[in-house]
Amino acid sequence: MNIVVCIKQVPDVSDVRINPETHTLIREGVPSIINPFDMYAIEEGIRLRERFGGKVTVLTMGPPQAEAALRDAVSMGADDAVLLSDRAFAGSDTLATSYTLSMAIRKFGSLDVVICGKQAIDGDTAQVGPEISENLQWGFAAYVRKIEDIADGNLRLERLMDDGYDILNVRLPAVITVVKEINRPRLPSLKGKMQAKKMAIPVWTAEQIGADPERVGLKGSPTKVWKIFTPEFKRKGERIEGEPRAQVDRLISEIRRLGIV
Amino acid sequence: MDYLLTEEQLMIRDLAAQIAREKILPVRAELDEKEEFPWEIVRVMADADLFGLYIPEEYGGMGMNSLENCIAIEQLSRACIAVSVTFAASGLGAYPILIFGNEDQKKKYLPRIAKGQSLAAFGLTEPNAGSDAGGIQTTAVKDGNSYILNGTKQWITNGGEAEIYTIIAMTDKTRGARGASAFILEKGTPGFKFGKKEKKMGIRASATRELIFEDCRIPAENLLSKEGMGFILAMKTLDKTRPGIAAQGVGLAQGAIDEAIAYARTRIQFGKPIISQQAIQHMIADMVTQTEAARALLYAVCKYMDSNPKNISKESAMIKLFATDTAMKVTTDAVQIMGGYGYMRDYPLEKMMRDAKILQIYEGTNQIQRNVIGLELIKEYAGKKEKISV
Amino acid sequence: MALLVCKEKCTGCGVCAQTCPFDAIDIVNGTAVIKASCNLCGACIEVCEFEALQMEQIEAPVSDLSTYRGVWIFAEQRGGVLSSVAMELLNEGRKLADRLGVSLSAVLLGHEISAQASILVAHGADRVLFVDDPALKDFNDDAYTAVLADLIRKERPEIVLSGATAIGRSFIPKVAARLGTGLTADCTALDVDPGKRLLLQTRPAWGGNILATILCPSRRPQMATVRHKVFKRADQDERRKGEIERRGLNGISLDLKSQVIRTVEEIENTVNITEADIIVSGGRGVASKENFAVIEDLARALGGAVGASRGAVDAEWISYAHQVGQTGKTVCPKLYIACGISGAVQHLAGMQSSEVIVAVNKDPDAPIFKAATYGIVGDLFEIVPLMTRRLKEMLEGTK
């Protein structure tokens, strides 16, 4: 099976703090990590290879430092890596990003599965996976929580729905996005880390993937960020003081007064 | 302090630390409580390629040496030395094969150990032979193409869980110290049984069992090296593995320091954190200085050992002695810093103090280590004619 | 568009670099240099005292967008029954349509569910586009994408809203990609600029640490998805009148690449937190799986559901179905009691629109207290069981 896993290098948003004066993000000292949901995608790709044979390539679109994320994925066991990097890609929204990734995916030749994480923890849109499937006109399933089998040119899988799950047959080649329930990502191995260190990772530019300049980067992004601000959580904020017994009584009387109970 | 490790050594350090943090730390209390063997973590370490660090590449290992092995043991030990001794003791069982095995033996056993598929163990100690290793009574009698083993080994780490055992037995009682030989033995061999699992003060997740040989027949090709080489083989093996125990001490001490300082920073008494009290600062200063000294000596001894000098007994004994005495003192002081909380089983420090004790006892008690150092010094200074000779 | 630095005015003070949320400005040789990661948000322009930064407008080719009219909502149905989110979208859609002076339409895909179409009219739809075909009875990515994209191409609405549900998040991005237009997911607020006919789409990013308002100025339709319970449901008024246009596939090629073999429902009462009016939630402070019983007891006493922070779910003390927050569920109950939850922004993003928020936490500085209506600084293992006991006593007393 030829598998491509799309990953993204993101800042560790759980570490991010807001500057209380300028209401902007404090980025110093925030480490860059592989988007946590992509770890499950990488692990699933490796497991598919272990089950059905083949090759796993990790792909990312990003600035040059995104290479570190690719190497981390190789140290887990991915066979190959490609970095898509070009000034022309700057300012891409999800439409432009998915177009760019699709053009790169086309360059790989015959593939069976493209795996993405459910969403990226910085953008949080969960749009790139489905948009790639549309660009490639491949079969698609979102929120896959288990891959049961591959048979007759179909992927049989479980897709999470709001009230349960569906069992789906998706025609190959297919794009899937995966959720945390699907597996537990492995740690890197020492041999993997060494291979990752040595590996030459090719950088593909817009020209190399034959991208239409009108469809990448800022030009190819219909959505624009107009404004950024910090959310404000303002509440009445009453501290109920006293001994636990008194605190509980006061709280209960309040929620009764409000008619909730 | 930066020890200017190579990139590969840093990779090993980071990977072992990640395993300690993500896989060992969350379960160490439960493993200790239930005295449960850490099989899942063994699998994680195997998948990470750690078991074969010191085994040459031609036998499926990573082709590295003592320093790399000790770096891994040190990081694992920061979380739990019951887990790190499981790892280190497998090395103890493998080293005799590595150092003294013939090509067939190395090809047969080392790859399995390197991949973490089979754990190894080393059997020397007996009920009547601890420090006095020469007093062992297990016999190996030649019978045609086999040897027949009879006797008991006591307190063997990984006993019952390991598949590959290197055993020291007497082949010729009349020759005294030259009368012992070393053998490779596999679990499941008829006549090879295990006694009960010991209930210990500490390192409770580590399996410690008796090995019982009752007319246990093993093929002659399982003899390591030649008859009579048993004690030499054992001593050379222990010389090699003592730094691993020292690494346990350094890691354990560091783990205790990290917990104690974190506590001292947040524990408010008399209106301020206790770390602002000089008494606490002095204790921590001593703990950290001694641990750093142990670490620096450990890395220096490993580097020296990896350069293959003729005799490393003195240095090996020194670091085992120093690092393990340090670990005992540091963990005890760490409990003291944590006060009442340090004594409670809900917090990790009492386990660390219980665990530390064994480090001063196994792989040669610290009293024996001092003997070794003393005797080596006598020999060394006998050869010196001048003062301040280099 | 591009961000330009006026070198004569720039003093290299670096305030812009510090302000930039994308780390896209460096000070090189005393002048600001804009890097590739610039997202044109304009935060730096506002803070530059020397007015050395400005946005350069590059004329982009814009086709005649004014021919796109109308606000559409995608009315999701499951098992032949409308999802509640459809009614919430109708509520918000009505406001937007009124301000733009256009009609509000609902798109319904399914089979033999005309009654549902009437419900949509009763909740405010001026028109329902009901595509009726057996192939559309159950959700299918390819079929729904083909039909909705085709409808949009033919009818040219200027705004299309959809629920950010499992179905919505699966196929709406495909529709947007097929149409080459912009989509903003998980909006928490919507507004319009009637003069420019722009939809202002506000959504959280960076794990909920910031809010961003997004525009789609030069493509149509402007598409957005909205999470369940972010907006209130529209009122039902049977007297409302509206057009129901029922049609077939009319030769739309579906090109199905997947097929549902079986649907499995997994709804438990305590799990369906998105519908609950009262939620008692546990976080890292609960400390263990066994201890969650304390939370469950209070939930039961109140007749509510059990929620959890991501920390508790990651520690495997409770299943992901209970997770509230940025990467979990959005809830908006009448009462949300957060026990042992610190109140990280990601969690607040999932429950901040609750009517009454109560926080119980040992740490007086926990951020949750800023978002809470009532705060109790204390040990949850004391307070929560006490609450449960008192509530039970009261219930006994009133019997």
Short mmCIF file of C-alpha atoms in Angstrom, two decimals, chain A residues 72-227:
data_model
loop_
_atom_site.label_atom_id
_atom_site.label_comp_id
_atom_site.label_asym_id
_atom_site.label_seq_id
_atom_site.Cartn_x
_atom_site.Cartn_y
_atom_site.Cartn_z
CA ASP A 72 9.99 13.29 14.12
CA ALA A 73 7.49 11.38 12.00
CA VAL A 74 10.30 9.39 10.37
CA SER A 75 11.70 8.55 13.79
CA MET A 76 8.34 6.94 14.58
CA GLY A 77 8.70 4.75 11.52
CA ALA A 78 7.59 6.64 8.41
CA ASP A 79 9.71 5.59 5.41
CA ASP A 80 10.01 8.88 3.58
CA ALA A 81 9.29 12.58 3.89
CA VAL A 82 8.64 15.57 1.62
CA LEU A 83 8.58 19.24 2.56
CA LEU A 84 6.43 21.59 0.50
CA SER A 85 7.92 24.99 1.00
CA ASP A 86 7.76 28.13 -1.07
CA ARG A 87 7.19 31.81 -0.39
CA ALA A 88 4.29 31.54 -2.79
CA PHE A 89 2.43 29.39 -0.27
CA ALA A 90 2.46 32.07 2.42
CA GLY A 91 -0.88 33.28 3.68
CA SER A 92 -2.74 30.17 2.51
CA ASP A 93 -6.17 29.49 3.91
CA THR A 94 -7.63 25.99 3.89
CA LEU A 95 -8.69 26.10 0.24
CA ALA A 96 -5.22 27.09 -0.95
CA THR A 97 -3.56 24.65 1.44
CA SER A 98 -5.64 21.71 0.31
CA TYR A 99 -5.04 22.63 -3.35
CA THR A 100 -1.29 22.76 -2.77
CA LEU A 101 -1.22 19.47 -0.89
CA SER A 102 -3.36 17.85 -3.60
CA MET A 103 -0.93 18.93 -6.32
CA ALA A 104 1.92 17.40 -4.34
CA ILE A 105 -0.05 14.22 -3.73
CA ARG A 106 -0.64 13.91 -7.49
CA LYS A 107 3.11 13.99 -8.00
CA PHE A 108 3.55 10.81 -5.97
CA GLY A 109 2.03 8.65 -8.63
CA SER A 110 -0.04 5.68 -7.62
CA LEU A 111 -1.25 6.02 -4.04
CA ASP A 112 -3.82 4.12 -2.03
CA VAL A 113 -4.59 6.21 1.03
CA VAL A 114 -4.03 9.75 2.24
CA ILE A 115 -4.42 10.11 5.99
CA CYS A 116 -4.91 13.41 7.84
CA GLY A 117 -5.49 14.21 11.47
CA LYS A 118 -8.95 15.40 12.42
CA GLN A 119 -7.96 19.08 12.77
CA ALA A 120 -4.96 21.28 13.46
CA ILE A 121 -4.86 22.76 16.95
CA ASP A 122 -3.94 26.23 15.72
CA GLY A 123 -6.43 26.66 12.90
CA ASP A 124 -8.99 24.20 14.30
CA THR A 125 -10.96 24.15 11.04
CA ALA A 126 -10.86 20.44 10.14
CA GLN A 127 -11.35 21.47 6.50
CA VAL A 128 -8.14 20.48 4.74
CA GLY A 129 -8.81 16.71 4.77
CA PRO A 130 -12.21 16.84 3.04
CA GLU A 131 -11.03 19.57 0.66
CA ILE A 132 -8.10 17.42 -0.45
CA SER A 133 -10.50 14.58 -1.25
CA GLU A 134 -12.57 16.96 -3.34
CA ASN A 135 -9.52 18.21 -5.24
CA LEU A 136 -8.43 14.67 -6.01
CA GLN A 137 -12.00 13.39 -6.50
CA TRP A 138 -11.18 10.41 -4.29
CA GLY A 139 -13.34 8.50 -1.84
CA PHE A 140 -13.54 10.14 1.57
CA ALA A 141 -14.42 9.49 5.20
CA ALA A 142 -14.07 11.91 8.09
CA TYR A 143 -13.52 11.08 11.77
CA VAL A 144 -12.44 7.50 11.19
CA ARG A 145 -12.09 5.66 14.45
CA LYS A 146 -11.20 2.23 13.14
CA ILE A 147 -10.05 0.68 9.88
CA GLU A 148 -11.57 -2.78 9.79
CA ASP A 149 -10.19 -4.18 6.57
CA ILE A 150 -9.23 -3.61 2.97
CA ALA A 151 -11.10 -5.80 0.50
CA ASP A 152 -12.15 -5.60 -3.15
CA GLY A 153 -10.61 -2.19 -3.65
CA ASN A 154 -12.54 -0.77 -0.70
CA LEU A 155 -11.59 0.46 2.74
CA ARG A 156 -14.06 -0.79 5.32
CA LEU A 157 -14.03 1.52 8.32
CA GLU A 158 -15.93 2.97 11.26
CA ARG A 159 -16.77 6.67 11.04
CA LEU A 160 -17.75 8.61 14.15
CA MET A 161 -21.12 10.38 13.99
CA ASP A 162 -22.66 12.67 16.61
CA ASP A 163 -24.82 9.91 18.07
CA GLY A 164 -22.80 6.79 17.36
CA TYR A 165 -20.91 5.56 14.33
CA ASP A 166 -21.39 4.30 10.77
CA ILE A 167 -19.68 1.34 9.14
CA LEU A 168 -18.63 2.48 5.71
CA ASN A 169 -17.14 1.00 2.57
CA VAL A 170 -15.02 3.64 0.88
CA ARG A 171 -13.62 3.08 -2.59
CA LEU A 172 -9.85 3.29 -2.93
CA PRO A 173 -7.91 5.47 -3.42
CA ALA A 174 -9.30 7.37 -0.45
CA VAL A 175 -8.64 10.28 1.86
CA ILE A 176 -9.49 9.81 5.52
CA THR A 177 -9.25 11.96 8.62
CA VAL A 178 -8.72 10.12 11.89
CA VAL A 179 -9.71 10.70 15.51
CA LYS A 180 -7.91 9.88 18.75
CA GLU A 181 -9.92 6.73 19.38
CA ILE A 182 -8.27 5.02 16.44
CA ASN A 183 -4.96 4.10 18.04
CA ARG A 184 -2.23 5.01 20.51
CA PRO A 185 0.76 6.59 18.76
CA ARG A 186 4.07 4.84 19.42
CA LEU A 187 7.22 6.44 20.75
CA PRO A 188 10.10 6.96 18.32
CA SER A 189 12.73 4.24 18.19
CA LEU A 190 16.46 4.83 18.35
CA LYS A 191 16.97 3.37 14.87
CA GLY A 192 14.15 5.61 13.68
CA LYS A 193 15.75 8.70 15.20
CA MET A 194 19.05 7.89 13.54
CA GLN A 195 17.45 7.29 10.20
CA ALA A 196 15.55 10.54 10.57
CA LYS A 197 18.75 12.42 11.27
CA LYS A 198 20.47 11.08 8.16
CA MET A 199 17.53 11.32 5.79
CA ALA A 200 17.70 13.79 2.93
CA ILE A 201 14.30 15.45 2.77
CA PRO A 202 13.44 16.93 -0.62
CA VAL A 203 11.83 20.35 -0.74
CA TRP A 204 9.17 20.82 -3.38
CA THR A 205 8.32 24.29 -4.63
CA ALA A 206 5.19 25.63 -6.30
CA GLU A 207 6.80 25.22 -9.70
CA GLN A 208 7.86 21.62 -9.04
CA ILE A 209 4.34 20.55 -8.24
CA GLY A 210 2.93 22.44 -11.21
CA ALA A 211 0.75 24.65 -9.03
CA ASP A 212 -1.36 27.36 -10.61
CA PRO A 213 -0.07 30.59 -9.02
CA GLU A 214 -3.64 31.91 -8.80
CA ARG A 215 -4.63 29.07 -6.53
CA VAL A 216 -1.84 29.05 -3.96
CA GLY A 217 -0.91 31.35 -1.11
CA LEU A 218 -2.73 34.58 -0.55
CA LYS A 219 -4.08 34.75 -4.08
CA GLY A 220 -5.66 31.36 -3.76
CA SER A 221 -7.27 32.10 -0.39
CA PRO A 222 -10.84 33.31 -0.52
CA THR A 223 -11.00 33.80 3.24
CA LYS A 224 -9.08 36.63 4.87
CA VAL A 225 -8.47 37.38 8.50
CA TRP A 226 -10.02 40.76 9.13
CA LYS A 227 -9.49 41.12 12.85
#
